[in-house]
Amino acid sequence: MSGQSTERGAFASNLGFILAAAGSAVGLGNIWKFPYITGVYGGGAFVLVYLGCILLVGLPLMYAELVIGNRSGLSAVGAFKKLTAHAPRSRVLSALAGGLAVLSGFLILSFYSVVAGWAIHFLFVSMGLIAGKGASEATFTAVAHSGAWSSLWHTVFMIGTAGVVAAGVHRGIEAACKVLMPLLFGIVLLLLAYVILETDGVGASARFLFAPDFSKLSGEAVLEALGHSFFTLSLGMGAMVTYGSYLSEDRAIVRDGVAVAVLDTVLALAAGLVIFAVVFAQGKEPAAGPGLVFVTLPDLFATMPFGAAVASAFFFMLVFAAWSSAISLLEVVAAWLVDSLGVPRVKATLGASVAIWAIGLLCAYGVGAPGMGESFFDLFDNLTTKYTLPVGGLLVALIAGWVLLPNDREAGFRAFKLPFFATFWLWTIRIVTPLLVSLVILHGLGVIG
Ligand code: TRP
């Protein structure tokens, strides 16, 4: 543990840490992306593969990131460097892992914040504070295709995110997540109760999600599930390394990591259950794609009893989830400035936020990336989900499995006195996880799938 934890900040309790890490994990990935890809890839069989990916890729990487942060007491860049100092030949690996982590945080937040902004717009429309354009398709186009609206909400969202991160680990991140996460869980329960009591789509929704039909499964679906398994758990860019560094040493990080993965999975499934109950109750198709939450759903809400209230609750949930995730993305960049360059937290947060906000404007205005044939929005999305996150995850797996000293590597398992789990984890992270993550990278490069 480094001796500087007082200036760096720390989580005050295990519960605070679990809520913050779950806050990072549960985000647009769970409520917007998981339901729509599940719809596109046909339901049950895809869900089963996704659960397998969480077990074989997500959980092992989650522990690897937490233990690296926890043992080094440093955020991404410094953590990899410190724990691999005994192995000079791995210097390139750890420098790359640290650099990619900061780069990913930067790029992901710049477009994530724009999507979160659209959710704020829909929240205001559903509360009647802004006039919608009639059909939700028109409302969505009006905000997503308007640089002015998109950048307004992007600005609001970045200010909210920066405010929390500037206030510090305990007074900012932990305090915010202690409020946001219980609210989010509460809203999910209310929405579940609503679809059970007020619609007759829950049975069909549960069958769609949980009765696997393997004839619908494609190689493409498996790769999508793999890629999503670490985006949804906030892995591959040092977010969990950074959060792990704010925990005092030898806490039960194995148990905490499992708790975070379980909360994340339960939330994704619950969001899917609610969304498909509404879709099936009105005889609609589940495969609407990315527009499922912003286009299909609001129209369906509008025809339902208490529709405006239900829609508001839903978009509150989406905004809260995105906010607590964005906090962790900004924290990776800010913590790097604090730990590696010695910048005071408030200045670091401000500097990182302004830079990310400025880059995000390119996404908000839908500016085309020169010579790339796509917008900056798509460029950053593709660059991170296809390349920087999988490569980051691969590097973490290799460093944790092959480079770390056993004393560091197994620190989290010691409290359990169950050597079997440590061995199982070790061989998974050494062989299975890198192989599976490599498939995602090869798919991104167009070599397979
Ligand atoms: N996990 C979040 C989601 O599901 C997004 C996120 C937050 C993230 N921090 C991350 C993704 C770090 C990758 C890496 O929406």
mmCIF file of N, CA and C in Angstrom, residues 11 16 164 168-180:
data_model
loop_
_atom_site.group_PDB
_atom_site.id
_atom_site.type_symbol
_atom_site.label_atom_id
_atom_site.label_comp_id
_atom_site.label_asym_id
_atom_site.label_seq_id
_atom_site.Cartn_x
_atom_site.Cartn_y
_atom_site.Cartn_z
ATOM 1 N N PHE A 11 -12.367 4.847 0.056
ATOM 2 C CA PHE A 11 -13.753 4.535 0.397
ATOM 3 C C PHE A 11 -13.833 4.289 1.907
ATOM 4 N N GLY A 16 -19.855 1.058 0.697
ATOM 5 C CA GLY A 16 -19.647 2.233 -0.146
ATOM 6 C C GLY A 16 -18.890 1.855 -1.401
ATOM 7 N N VAL A 164 -19.129 15.699 -9.019
ATOM 8 C CA VAL A 164 -18.984 14.568 -8.103
ATOM 9 C C VAL A 164 -17.512 14.163 -7.978
ATOM 10 N N GLY A 168 -14.184 14.370 -4.544
ATOM 11 C CA GLY A 168 -13.324 13.351 -3.937
ATOM 12 C C GLY A 168 -13.946 11.973 -3.869
ATOM 13 N N VAL A 169 -13.132 11.001 -3.482
ATOM 14 C CA VAL A 169 -13.571 9.607 -3.498
ATOM 15 C C VAL A 169 -14.674 9.370 -2.470
ATOM 16 N N HIS A 170 -14.437 9.850 -1.251
ATOM 17 C CA HIS A 170 -15.403 9.588 -0.194
ATOM 18 C C HIS A 170 -16.587 10.558 -0.245
ATOM 19 N N ARG A 171 -16.267 11.862 -0.274
ATOM 20 C CA ARG A 171 -17.348 12.858 -0.224
ATOM 21 C C ARG A 171 -18.066 13.007 -1.560
ATOM 22 N N GLY A 172 -17.429 12.625 -2.649
ATOM 23 C CA GLY A 172 -18.052 12.743 -3.963
ATOM 24 C C GLY A 172 -18.599 11.411 -4.451
ATOM 25 N N ILE A 173 -17.688 10.540 -4.916
ATOM 26 C CA ILE A 173 -18.104 9.299 -5.576
ATOM 27 C C ILE A 173 -18.924 8.391 -4.654
ATOM 28 N N GLU A 174 -18.373 8.133 -3.453
ATOM 29 C CA GLU A 174 -19.072 7.207 -2.542
ATOM 30 C C GLU A 174 -20.417 7.794 -2.114
ATOM 31 N N ALA A 175 -20.405 9.080 -1.772
ATOM 32 C CA ALA A 175 -21.645 9.720 -1.311
ATOM 33 C C ALA A 175 -22.704 9.693 -2.419
ATOM 34 N N ALA A 176 -22.306 10.014 -3.656
ATOM 35 C CA ALA A 176 -23.275 10.044 -4.757
ATOM 36 C C ALA A 176 -23.841 8.648 -5.017
ATOM 37 N N CYS A 177 -22.960 7.640 -5.051
ATOM 38 C CA CYS A 177 -23.434 6.298 -5.377
ATOM 39 C C CYS A 177 -24.292 5.706 -4.272
ATOM 40 N N LYS A 178 -24.049 6.145 -3.030
ATOM 41 C CA LYS A 178 -24.882 5.660 -1.919
ATOM 42 C C LYS A 178 -26.322 6.147 -2.048
ATOM 43 N N VAL A 179 -26.516 7.257 -2.755
ATOM 44 C CA VAL A 179 -27.868 7.749 -2.991
ATOM 45 C C VAL A 179 -28.411 7.192 -4.318
ATOM 46 N N LEU A 180 -27.580 7.284 -5.360
ATOM 47 C CA LEU A 180 -28.050 6.913 -6.701
ATOM 48 C C LEU A 180 -28.398 5.431 -6.813
#
